[in-house]
Every structure is written in structure tokens, then in C-alpha cells.
XYZ file of N, CA, C and O in Angstrom:
812
model
N 67.289 105.216 142.307
C 67.119 105.037 141.012
C 68.431 104.479 140.147
O 68.280 103.844 139.717
N 69.310 105.638 140.265
C 70.746 105.231 139.795
C 71.163 104.086 140.079
O 71.816 103.050 139.646
N 70.888 103.712 141.880
C 72.037 102.411 142.128
C 71.114 101.345 142.146
O 71.306 100.290 141.841
N 69.835 101.184 142.188
C 68.985 99.853 141.569
C 68.836 100.134 139.891
O 69.034 98.641 139.487
N 69.446 100.560 139.229
C 69.888 100.112 137.898
C 71.228 100.272 137.594
O 71.625 99.031 136.185
N 72.212 100.786 138.674
C 73.457 100.311 138.777
C 73.838 98.814 139.149
O 75.102 98.026 138.076
N 73.346 98.575 139.886
C 74.098 97.568 140.765
C 73.873 95.917 139.335
O 74.039 95.028 139.354
N 72.752 95.965 138.587
C 72.167 94.817 137.786
C 73.434 94.715 136.890
O 73.570 93.929 136.496
N 73.219 96.143 136.046
C 74.785 96.032 134.956
C 76.022 95.802 135.841
O 76.787 95.352 135.063
N 75.948 96.239 136.916
C 77.498 96.013 137.153
C 77.732 94.355 137.280
O 78.911 93.955 137.041
N 76.422 93.695 138.201
C 76.953 92.355 138.391
C 76.736 91.602 136.672
O 77.674 90.733 136.573
N 76.076 92.113 135.661
C 75.863 91.231 134.280
C 77.306 91.371 133.676
O 77.964 90.799 133.124
N 78.021 92.918 133.862
C 79.235 92.471 133.231
C 80.488 92.315 133.926
O 81.518 91.770 133.923
N 80.318 92.268 135.460
C 81.250 91.076 136.105
C 81.395 89.835 135.512
O 82.171 88.789 134.681
N 79.908 89.487 135.458
C 80.101 88.033 135.174
C 80.482 87.642 133.491
O 81.481 86.654 133.599
N 80.467 89.228 132.688
C 80.416 88.188 130.848
C 82.590 88.666 130.581
O 82.563 87.831 130.785
N 82.269 89.172 132.056
C 84.270 90.046 131.683
C 84.769 88.786 132.537
O 85.859 88.391 131.674
N 84.608 88.491 133.987
C 85.213 87.709 134.147
C 84.969 85.916 134.570
O 85.735 85.543 135.249
N 83.729 86.023 134.327
C 83.763 84.600 133.792
C 83.613 84.187 132.507
O 84.222 83.212 132.121
N 82.894 83.985 131.964
C 82.356 83.931 130.292
C 83.641 84.335 129.601
O 84.266 83.478 129.239
N 83.742 85.633 129.425
C 85.389 86.262 128.312
C 86.296 84.893 129.159
O 87.552 85.042 128.414
N 86.706 85.496 130.406
C 87.950 85.085 130.976
C 88.358 83.291 130.807
O 88.865 82.559 130.478
N 87.237 82.673 130.911
C 86.938 81.016 130.656
C 87.128 81.189 128.789
O 87.907 79.903 128.739
N 86.398 81.255 128.286
C 86.380 81.679 126.979
C 88.168 82.042 126.177
O 88.532 81.247 125.427
N 88.758 82.580 126.571
C 89.816 83.208 126.661
C 91.333 81.805 126.847
O 91.719 81.820 126.184
N 90.719 80.927 128.115
C 91.520 79.861 128.105
C 91.671 79.032 126.859
O 92.737 77.952 126.819
N 90.361 78.975 125.659
C 90.312 78.392 125.267
C 91.287 78.779 123.978
O 92.057 78.118 123.135
N 90.310 80.271 123.963
C 90.607 81.053 122.712
C 91.973 81.786 122.378
O 92.630 82.011 121.037
N 92.387 81.986 123.215
C 94.268 82.652 123.735
C 95.167 82.517 124.017
O 95.927 82.401 123.985
N 95.039 81.011 124.232
C 95.848 80.325 124.447
C 97.317 80.045 123.415
O 96.552 78.788 122.475
N 98.161 79.959 123.870
C 99.102 79.292 122.930
C 99.717 78.205 122.800
O 99.352 77.608 121.672
N 99.284 77.620 123.862
C 99.817 75.855 124.135
C 98.586 75.201 123.113
O 98.602 74.348 122.462
N 97.214 75.410 123.493
C 96.001 74.911 123.069
C 96.118 75.649 121.058
O 95.735 74.680 120.370
N 96.287 76.577 120.960
C 96.504 76.728 119.492
C 97.303 75.642 119.011
O 97.278 75.557 117.842
N 98.743 75.743 119.471
C 99.545 74.634 118.839
C 99.315 73.465 118.824
O 100.065 72.254 118.133
N 98.015 73.324 119.698
C 97.550 71.689 119.251
C 96.583 71.302 118.361
O 95.935 70.628 118.008
N 95.889 72.242 117.949
C 95.194 71.997 116.722
C 95.338 71.550 115.297
O 96.575 72.307 114.988
N 94.838 70.424 115.175
C 95.703 69.756 113.779
C 94.151 69.695 113.285
O 94.685 69.425 111.999
N 93.207 69.715 113.139
C 91.981 69.390 112.755
C 90.646 70.621 111.896
O 91.229 72.191 112.755
N 90.376 70.941 110.930
C 89.209 72.228 110.645
C 88.347 72.825 111.659
O 87.983 73.298 112.404
N 88.162 70.809 112.214
C 86.252 71.377 113.147
C 87.172 72.088 114.175
O 86.449 72.953 114.890
N 88.273 71.595 115.095
C 88.612 72.733 116.212
C 89.410 73.807 116.066
O 89.370 74.725 116.636
N 89.785 73.932 114.617
C 89.747 75.557 114.481
C 88.327 76.345 114.576
O 88.591 77.828 114.800
N 87.544 75.328 113.456
C 85.876 76.836 113.957
C 85.757 76.289 115.551
O 84.879 77.950 115.877
N 86.331 75.500 116.597
C 85.841 75.774 117.422
C 86.640 77.462 117.897
O 86.114 77.556 118.813
N 87.911 77.123 117.681
C 88.442 78.097 118.489
C 87.979 79.385 118.080
O 88.391 80.483 118.287
N 87.769 79.530 116.648
C 87.046 80.392 116.264
C 85.899 81.031 116.881
O 85.782 82.444 117.267
N 84.700 80.345 116.764
C 84.373 80.431 117.570
C 84.218 81.447 119.101
O 83.866 82.024 119.510
N 84.768 80.359 119.724
C 85.386 80.669 120.796
C 85.939 82.221 121.094
O 85.977 83.327 122.451
N 86.792 82.527 120.317
C 87.370 83.797 120.274
C 86.445 85.167 120.070
O 86.637 86.226 120.853
N 85.609 84.749 119.411
C 84.176 85.868 118.342
C 83.353 85.697 119.616
O 83.245 87.056 120.011
N 83.160 85.051 120.295
C 82.691 85.248 121.398
C 83.406 86.080 122.624
O 82.784 86.836 123.453
N 84.450 85.128 123.136
C 85.464 85.900 124.078
C 85.875 87.548 123.757
O 85.684 88.299 124.485
N 85.846 88.042 122.809
C 85.958 89.436 122.659
C 84.782 90.405 122.450
O 84.945 91.202 123.259
N 83.704 89.606 121.825
C 82.521 90.317 122.377
C 82.106 90.073 123.613
O 81.591 91.680 124.299
N 82.480 89.353 124.585
C 81.805 89.321 125.734
C 82.918 90.091 126.664
O 82.894 90.279 128.185
N 84.058 89.894 126.479
C 85.307 90.772 126.715
C 84.816 92.586 127.264
O 84.660 92.944 127.640
N 84.584 92.549 125.554
C 84.592 94.656 125.735
C 82.862 94.781 126.363
O 82.899 95.948 126.703
N 82.128 93.726 125.956
C 80.718 94.351 126.268
C 80.861 94.559 127.742
O 79.776 95.424 128.189
N 81.182 93.509 128.345
C 81.485 93.519 129.891
C 81.954 94.088 130.694
O 81.199 94.771 131.556
N 82.981 94.653 129.764
C 83.714 96.254 130.570
C 82.797 97.484 129.938
O 83.200 98.418 130.776
N 82.219 97.343 128.989
C 81.238 98.506 128.825
C 80.020 98.578 129.822
O 79.716 99.461 130.293
N 79.315 97.470 130.006
C 78.623 97.456 131.081
C 79.276 97.998 132.237
O 78.368 98.208 133.209
N 80.415 97.855 132.857
C 80.779 97.826 134.336
C 80.985 99.658 133.848
O 80.786 100.363 135.065
N 81.415 99.524 133.157
C 81.906 101.265 133.198
C 80.389 101.924 132.824
O 80.005 103.195 133.580
N 79.276 101.557 132.346
C 77.990 102.249 132.347
C 77.555 102.105 133.731
O 76.947 102.540 134.278
N 77.522 100.786 134.244
C 77.521 100.582 135.782
C 77.822 101.689 136.693
O 77.130 102.288 137.596
N 79.103 101.877 136.712
C 79.601 102.427 137.591
C 79.602 104.171 137.245
O 79.278 105.068 138.430
N 78.813 104.186 135.618
C 78.929 106.160 135.805
C 77.490 106.394 136.194
O 77.551 107.201 136.937
N 76.530 104.638 136.652
C 74.919 105.715 137.264
C 75.310 105.876 138.387
O 74.524 106.272 139.095
N 76.832 104.828 139.206
C 76.382 105.143 140.517
C 76.723 106.156 140.736
O 76.645 107.234 142.031
N 77.049 107.403 140.017
C 77.362 108.805 140.046
C 76.440 109.417 139.929
O 76.608 110.993 139.398
N 75.317 109.307 139.120
C 74.601 109.670 138.186
C 74.886 109.825 136.948
O 74.305 111.207 136.532
N 76.048 109.385 135.957
C 76.140 109.844 134.973
C 75.392 108.747 133.802
O 75.489 107.300 134.379
N 74.972 109.260 133.280
C 74.292 108.658 131.826
C 75.506 107.914 130.933
O 75.206 108.899 129.815
N 75.925 106.773 131.006
C 76.868 106.967 129.408
C 75.786 106.438 128.518
O 75.360 105.661 128.977
N 76.608 106.327 127.184
C 75.605 105.582 126.353
C 76.137 104.119 125.899
O 76.883 104.159 126.454
N 74.982 103.574 125.187
C 75.062 102.080 125.042
C 76.388 101.916 123.910
O 76.450 102.876 123.265
N 76.711 101.126 124.231
C 77.516 100.533 122.833
C 77.817 99.377 122.579
O 78.639 99.171 121.167
N 76.509 98.576 122.653
C 76.330 97.348 122.010
C 74.685 96.909 122.127
O 74.359 97.252 122.768
N 74.590 96.161 121.028
C 73.398 95.742 121.195
C 73.179 94.607 119.855
O 72.545 94.622 119.054
N 73.419 93.602 120.717
C 73.308 91.909 120.030
C 73.395 92.174 118.589
O 72.740 91.711 117.808
N 75.188 92.649 118.352
C 75.522 92.978 117.394
C 75.815 91.068 115.998
O 75.394 92.089 115.241
N 76.008 90.139 116.996
C 76.035 89.162 116.433
C 74.342 88.157 115.895
O 74.397 87.203 115.671
N 73.580 89.227 116.489
C 71.967 88.974 115.655
C 71.432 89.978 114.781
O 70.429 89.003 114.429
N 72.745 90.230 113.997
C 71.929 91.560 112.873
C 72.440 91.035 112.074
O 73.168 89.998 111.641
N 71.276 90.972 111.168
C 71.427 90.299 109.697
C 72.535 90.304 108.652
O 72.521 90.406 107.403
N 72.659 91.638 108.632
C 73.664 92.447 107.623
C 75.197 93.118 108.680
O 74.801 93.448 109.365
N 76.023 93.166 107.756
C 77.106 94.411 108.166
C 76.824 95.354 108.747
O 77.399 95.997 109.233
N 75.963 96.329 108.269
C 75.443 97.552 108.177
C 74.731 97.659 109.893
O 75.460 98.134 110.867
N 73.929 96.874 109.875
C 73.010 96.451 111.126
C 74.359 96.066 112.707
O 74.146 96.601 113.329
N 75.305 95.379 111.575
C 76.191 94.862 113.027
C 76.993 96.111 113.147
O 77.043 95.864 114.618
N 77.395 96.700 112.291
C 78.698 97.814 112.935
C 77.672 99.164 113.157
O 77.838 99.977 114.129
N 76.130 99.187 113.254
C 75.157 100.127 113.966
C 75.171 99.983 115.571
O 74.397 100.559 115.816
N 75.106 98.020 115.819
C 75.008 97.781 116.572
C 76.445 97.426 117.260
O 76.426 96.484 118.565
N 77.561 97.367 117.459
C 78.887 96.916 117.819
C 79.862 98.522 118.073
O 80.038 98.778 116.842
N 80.324 98.432 119.131
C 80.738 100.117 119.532
C 80.513 100.948 118.768
O 81.440 101.832 118.286
N 79.311 101.252 119.254
C 77.927 102.057 118.304
C 79.429 103.774 118.851
O 78.996 104.872 117.937
N 79.815 103.650 119.523
C 79.927 104.861 120.317
C 81.267 105.331 119.100
O 81.375 106.599 118.244
N 82.282 104.389 119.142
C 83.119 104.309 117.780
C 82.898 105.163 116.300
O 83.305 105.550 115.810
N 81.452 103.809 115.825
C 81.212 104.175 114.589
C 80.565 105.641 114.531
O 80.462 105.537 113.322
N 79.458 106.083 115.932
C 79.331 106.686 115.677
C 79.693 108.165 115.443
O 79.367 108.596 114.603
N 81.207 108.438 115.691
C 82.070 109.112 115.925
C 82.268 109.490 114.271
O 82.871 109.987 113.983
N 82.733 108.732 113.609
C 83.884 108.321 112.619
C 82.217 108.284 111.863
O 82.749 108.770 110.573
N 81.533 107.585 111.382
C 80.183 108.459 110.568
C 80.209 109.815 110.383
O 80.251 110.794 109.726
N 80.191 110.594 112.153
C 79.525 111.675 112.064
C 80.607 112.483 111.354
O 80.724 113.748 111.167
N 82.271 112.470 111.829
C 82.671 113.414 111.736
C 84.276 113.085 110.470
O 84.735 113.815 110.271
N 83.854 111.686 109.985
C 84.335 111.297 108.424
C 83.819 110.838 108.015
O 83.850 111.630 106.347
N 82.954 109.724 107.907
C 82.579 109.295 106.704
C 81.126 110.121 106.067
O 81.172 110.098 104.765
N 80.353 111.025 106.523
C 79.867 111.754 106.275
C 79.921 113.240 105.554
O 80.046 113.200 104.573
N 81.013 113.990 106.664
C 81.620 115.221 105.368
C 82.841 114.456 104.065
O 82.370 115.572 103.563
N 83.021 113.224 104.371
C 83.750 112.552 102.713
C 82.165 112.650 101.867
O 82.586 112.994 100.957
N 81.520 111.727 102.568
C 80.646 111.532 101.194
C 80.030 113.061 100.729
O 79.398 112.977 99.587
N 79.743 114.098 101.636
C 79.753 115.418 101.039
C 80.032 116.197 100.155
O 79.569 116.721 99.196
N 81.246 115.787 100.696
C 82.567 116.820 99.801
C 82.507 116.166 98.455
O 82.853 116.405 97.686
N 82.378 114.946 97.948
C 82.160 113.820 96.992
C 81.508 114.086 95.933
O 81.247 114.291 95.166
N 80.239 114.423 96.768
C 78.482 114.258 95.909
C 78.869 116.056 96.078
O 77.957 116.189 94.677
N 79.491 116.756 96.264
C 79.678 118.263 96.160
C 80.365 118.870 94.750
O 80.979 119.603 94.703
N 81.163 117.769 94.309
C 82.405 118.013 93.701
C 82.246 118.755 92.508
O 80.794 118.383 92.111
N 82.770 118.994 91.512
C 82.512 119.946 90.301
C 82.163 118.396 89.380
O 81.245 118.807 88.640
N 83.113 117.214 89.341
C 83.078 115.992 88.822
C 82.233 114.744 89.778
O 83.527 114.446 90.128
N 81.278 114.514 90.138
C 80.882 113.509 90.745
C 81.179 112.463 90.383
O 81.126 111.859 89.699
N 81.837 111.772 91.405
C 82.442 110.033 90.637
C 80.773 109.152 91.003
O 79.902 109.902 91.446
N 80.677 108.228 90.380
C 79.530 107.495 89.832
C 79.096 107.174 91.444
O 80.526 106.705 91.940
N 78.031 106.962 91.592
C 77.331 106.545 92.933
C 78.720 105.180 93.705
O 78.463 105.119 94.702
N 78.292 104.501 92.620
C 79.245 102.912 93.356
C 80.627 103.175 93.349
O 81.100 102.604 94.373
N 81.519 103.751 92.956
C 82.627 104.147 93.566
C 82.723 105.321 94.685
O 83.339 104.997 94.913
N 82.106 105.374 94.665
C 81.677 106.718 96.037
C 81.694 105.883 96.781
O 82.163 105.939 98.033
N 80.669 105.101 97.008
C 80.076 104.037 97.942
C 81.122 103.340 98.833
O 81.829 103.382 99.611
N 82.080 103.102 97.627
C 83.259 101.731 97.882
C 84.585 102.807 98.471
O 84.905 102.651 99.557
N 84.948 104.082 97.729
C 85.882 105.092 98.826
C 85.365 105.208 100.154
O 86.611 105.240 100.632
N 84.181 105.815 100.094
C 83.978 106.338 101.230
C 84.094 104.944 102.475
O 84.769 105.342 103.661
N 83.512 104.103 102.016
C 83.725 102.929 103.093
C 84.636 102.330 103.051
O 85.190 101.988 104.654
N 85.973 101.909 102.275
C 87.499 101.554 102.562
C 87.661 102.977 103.048
O 88.545 102.230 104.483
N 87.944 103.557 102.982
C 88.728 104.551 103.814
C 88.359 105.234 105.207
O 88.980 105.194 106.582
N 86.889 104.631 105.374
C 86.601 104.913 106.899
C 86.593 103.791 107.640
O 87.480 103.636 108.669
N 87.196 102.545 107.159
C 87.398 101.877 107.728
C 88.683 100.930 107.708
O 89.156 100.411 108.563
N 89.264 101.440 106.774
C 90.853 101.533 106.931
C 91.085 102.483 108.283
O 92.240 102.303 108.984
N 90.670 103.743 108.619
C 91.026 104.759 109.411
C 90.598 103.821 110.987
O 91.554 103.834 112.123
N 89.138 103.128 110.979
C 89.123 102.161 112.241
C 89.838 101.625 112.437
O 90.005 100.884 113.736
N 90.198 100.646 111.241
C 91.346 100.101 111.342
C 92.799 100.344 111.716
O 92.881 99.807 112.843
N 93.322 101.391 111.848
C 94.524 101.686 112.381
C 93.940 102.426 113.699
O 94.649 102.452 114.291
N 92.642 102.974 113.971
C 92.621 103.412 115.233
C 92.954 102.524 116.436
O 93.141 102.244 117.459
N 92.623 100.981 115.690
C 92.733 100.075 116.597
C 94.645 99.415 117.056
O 94.689 99.174 117.964
N 95.279 99.633 115.785
C 96.764 99.703 115.976
C 97.230 100.207 114.633
O 96.393 99.215 113.645
N 98.583 100.643 114.506
C 99.463 100.557 113.442
C 99.810 99.287 112.890
O 100.908 99.092 113.192
N 99.216 98.646 112.831
C 99.909 97.434 111.914
C 99.045 97.186 110.830
O 97.796 97.146 110.563
N 99.488 95.741 109.534
C 99.039 95.489 108.498
C 97.695 94.609 109.111
O 97.102 94.643 108.401
N 97.838 94.029 110.410
C 96.456 93.328 110.684
C 95.428 93.992 110.061
O 94.076 93.806 109.964
N 95.609 94.883 110.935
C 94.495 96.276 111.535
C 94.014 96.672 109.876
O 92.907 97.197 109.917
N 95.099 97.199 109.135
C 94.986 97.458 107.706
C 94.237 96.498 107.074
O 92.722 96.974 106.406
N 94.434 95.208 107.193
C 94.264 94.057 106.664
C 92.300 93.749 107.108
O 91.250 93.304 106.184
N 92.301 93.858 108.070
C 90.981 93.747 108.961
C 90.057 95.086 108.536
O 88.407 95.036 108.379
N 90.763 96.283 108.574
C 89.604 97.578 108.184
C 89.034 97.219 106.541
O 88.777 97.444 106.252
N 90.047 96.646 105.690
C 89.563 96.852 104.582
C 88.986 95.780 104.100
O 87.655 95.209 103.074
N 88.938 94.554 105.037
C 87.803 93.322 104.734
C 86.869 94.192 105.215
O 85.737 93.835 104.626
N 86.199 94.685 105.958
C 85.004 94.957 107.044
C 84.591 95.972 105.687
O 83.084 96.063 105.237
N 85.338 97.030 105.033
C 85.028 98.040 104.245
C 84.615 97.635 103.298
O 83.469 97.988 102.456
N 85.424 96.361 102.373
C 85.037 95.347 101.049
C 83.507 95.055 101.883
O 82.117 94.648 100.329
N 83.620 94.134 102.954
C 82.417 93.796 102.846
C 80.963 94.863 103.038
O 79.901 94.306 102.311
N 81.285 96.303 103.639
C 79.905 96.118 103.709
C 79.750 97.289 102.551
O 78.451 97.076 101.525
N 80.745 97.235 101.758
C 80.246 98.077 100.080
C 79.417 97.225 99.124
O 78.864 97.027 98.491
N 80.048 95.635 99.340
C 79.579 94.133 98.393
C 78.294 93.895 99.425
O 76.925 93.846 98.479
N 77.676 94.300 100.273
C 76.177 93.640 100.565
C 75.958 95.365 100.535
O 74.320 95.063 100.353
N 75.629 96.302 100.310
C 75.424 97.489 99.927
C 75.206 97.397 98.368
O 73.804 97.389 98.010
N 76.040 96.553 97.753
C 75.471 96.344 96.319
C 74.492 95.377 95.791
O 73.365 94.887 94.886
N 75.165 94.311 97.105
C 74.000 93.285 96.987
C 72.874 93.200 96.675
O 71.469 92.926 96.434
N 72.504 94.357 98.073
C 70.995 94.701 98.535
C 70.163 95.288 97.630
O 69.054 95.102 97.420
N 71.215 96.173 96.721
C 70.626 97.001 95.820
C 69.841 95.899 94.910
O 69.106 96.045 94.124
N 71.078 95.299 94.141
C 70.515 94.113 93.529
C 69.299 93.117 93.759
O 68.453 92.903 92.938
N 69.173 92.582 94.817
C 68.309 91.845 95.370
C 66.818 92.066 95.963
O 65.585 91.629 95.838
N 66.922 93.177 96.496
C 65.814 93.931 97.293
C 64.533 94.000 96.082
O 63.472 93.053 96.906
N 64.578 94.452 94.775
C 63.163 94.058 93.681
C 63.103 92.733 93.833
O 61.659 92.190 93.747
N 64.448 91.862 93.361
C 63.828 90.557 93.382
C 62.897 89.593 94.426
O 62.137 88.497 94.418
N 63.102 90.231 95.615
C 63.244 89.598 96.976
C 61.417 89.829 97.394
O 60.881 89.146 98.275
N 60.933 90.984 96.732
C 59.428 91.542 97.479
C 58.240 90.847 97.326
O 57.523 90.358 98.673
N 58.103 89.794 96.278
C 57.359 88.873 96.619
C 57.818 87.693 97.753
O 56.585 87.208 98.642
N 58.697 87.338 97.615
C 59.260 86.166 98.893
C 59.583 87.152 100.497
O 59.200 86.237 100.937
N 58.848 88.582 100.483
C 58.901 89.149 101.576
C 57.927 89.205 102.065
O 57.640 89.444 103.431
N 56.485 88.582 101.201
C 55.577 88.403 101.532
C 54.727 86.889 102.288
O 53.997 87.164 102.963
N 55.833 86.168 102.577
C 55.771 84.710 102.992
C 56.437 85.085 104.207
O 58.083 84.855 103.995
N 55.984 84.773 105.372
C 56.617 84.981 106.189
C 57.506 83.763 106.731
O 58.888 83.742 107.296
N 57.813 82.265 106.592
C 58.523 81.534 106.341
C 60.014 81.735 105.461
O 60.913 81.310 105.808
N 59.760 81.938 103.918
C 60.715 82.479 103.747
C 61.417 84.030 104.169
O 62.468 83.423 103.938
N 60.833 84.863 104.181
C 61.193 86.173 105.292
C 61.951 85.418 106.119
O 63.301 86.040 106.383
N 61.745 84.586 107.273
C 62.287 83.853 108.428
C 63.273 83.215 108.323
O 64.768 83.642 108.346
N 63.688 82.922 106.885
C 64.652 81.748 106.854
C 65.391 82.252 106.163
O 66.976 82.690 106.316
N 65.544 83.641 105.199
C 66.405 84.482 104.805
C 67.284 84.979 105.743
O 67.796 85.472 105.646
N 66.155 85.960 106.765
C 66.582 86.486 107.786
C 67.420 85.256 108.879
O 68.384 85.922 109.151
N 67.410 84.285 108.820
C 68.527 83.382 109.755
C 69.646 83.007 109.059
O 70.701 83.108 109.569
N 69.730 82.729 107.881
C 70.479 82.345 106.472
C 71.861 83.794 106.427
O 72.483 83.683 106.774
N 70.633 84.241 106.475
C 71.548 86.396 106.250
C 72.340 86.500 107.787
O 73.871 87.058 107.585
N 71.933 86.263 108.524
C 72.295 86.651 110.119
C 73.310 85.593 110.732
O 74.818 85.893 110.993
N 73.301 84.077 109.758
C 75.042 83.185 109.972
C 75.585 83.684 108.956
O 77.053 83.728 109.527
N 75.540 84.276 108.218
C 76.123 84.455 106.753
C 76.522 86.077 107.571
O 78.571 85.959 107.321
N 76.853 86.567 108.063
C 77.330 88.134 108.184
C 77.688 87.870 109.500
O 79.238 88.249 109.354
N 77.601 86.330 110.789
C 78.580 86.446 111.849
C 79.692 85.959 111.610
O 80.654 85.964 111.955
N 79.416 84.565 110.578
C 80.981 83.965 109.861
C 81.484 85.155 109.363
O 82.944 84.951 109.340
N 81.339 85.798 108.209
C 81.956 87.119 107.552
C 82.400 87.871 109.002
O 83.792 88.002 108.359
N 82.199 88.488 109.697
C 82.993 89.046 110.597
C 83.751 88.023 111.772
O 84.802 88.679 112.144
N 83.532 86.476 112.343
C 84.563 86.282 112.526
C 85.479 85.864 111.822
O 86.519 85.819 112.582
N 85.640 85.580 110.637
C 86.914 85.066 109.746
C 87.385 86.269 109.905
O 88.902 86.234 110.189
N 86.521 87.225 109.608
C 87.608 88.970 109.915
C 88.340 89.217 110.927
O 89.526 89.216 110.816
């Protein structure tokens, strides 16, 4: 049973990592190609290529790790679940590098949130959400690397999650009627998925 589940996972991981991701890397990570880009259209092509490359590379070697684990009877946790198809940043981060985000949620975000709520003078809800999101993703950025690029990347995602939280609270009662219409609900889901993907890709 372990062999039957491991081999397909290994095959998928090898294809994603060494065929698709490495092929996209020729376009997305080549300094020679980057130096020749002169138009906005080709910049978008490079952006999409890099976004797909980093996902296929990372999820590909995660598939390899999970497949190798199964060969030895070890069940490793899943780490990706179609993150680019999620309609908001919260769902994106619930499905991208799940082991990392679950660890930070359990050992930093949740304890910090509890501490702030139990303070003698609790902060307003909105400022508590802003502080916890920014602090968590600043640390996640620094976990990736101690550079200003990753600091800015962490702040980008922390601020994005805060804005998404506030927008969701604002728009939810206003969309109650629209959500009863399947066509409108589908259109909103597609639009929010496209917007979320581009926010992540630009970050």
C-alpha cells in the first residue's frame, strides 16, 4: 500500500520539479532574459512564470519528500492544496506551506492574540488584528531570510491579510442578497481569486 501511494507521488514531484519548474526557471530566473525585457507585457509574462515556477518547485520537492516518506512507512503532512485557486489571502495561507503557517499560528499568532485580549487594557479589535498579522508575517518573512526584501514581503502579506479581514467584515452583510444568485456568487469568487493571485504574485 505504501509503495502504491508513494510511486505516483514521486512521479508527480519529479515532473513538477525537474520538468515544469526547471523549464519555467529558464524564463523567470535568467538574468539574460530579465535584461532584455523592455515592455510591460513581457514583465507580466515573467511575473506569471516566476509565480508558477516557485509553486511547482516548492510543491514538487514537497511531493518528493512525502513520497519518500511513504516508502519508509512514514506519513508526512501535506504542505500545499491548490493555493493559487483560493479566493482570499486567508485561504491562500491556509493552503500554502501549511506546515509553516500552522506552526506560526499555534506558537506565535494564537498566543499573542490571547495575550492582547487578556491585557488589562485590551486594544481595539482592529488594531489587535493589524498588530498580530503584521508581527506574524514579519517573522515569517525573516524566517525566509534576514534581508529587507523579506521584511517588506512579510509586511506586504500582513497588511494584505488585515485589509482582507476589514473588507470581509464590511462587505459580508452587503453581499447577502447577491450570494443567493449562483451566477453572481461564481463571478465574485472568480474575481476575488484572480485578485488574490495577483496580490501574491506581485508580492
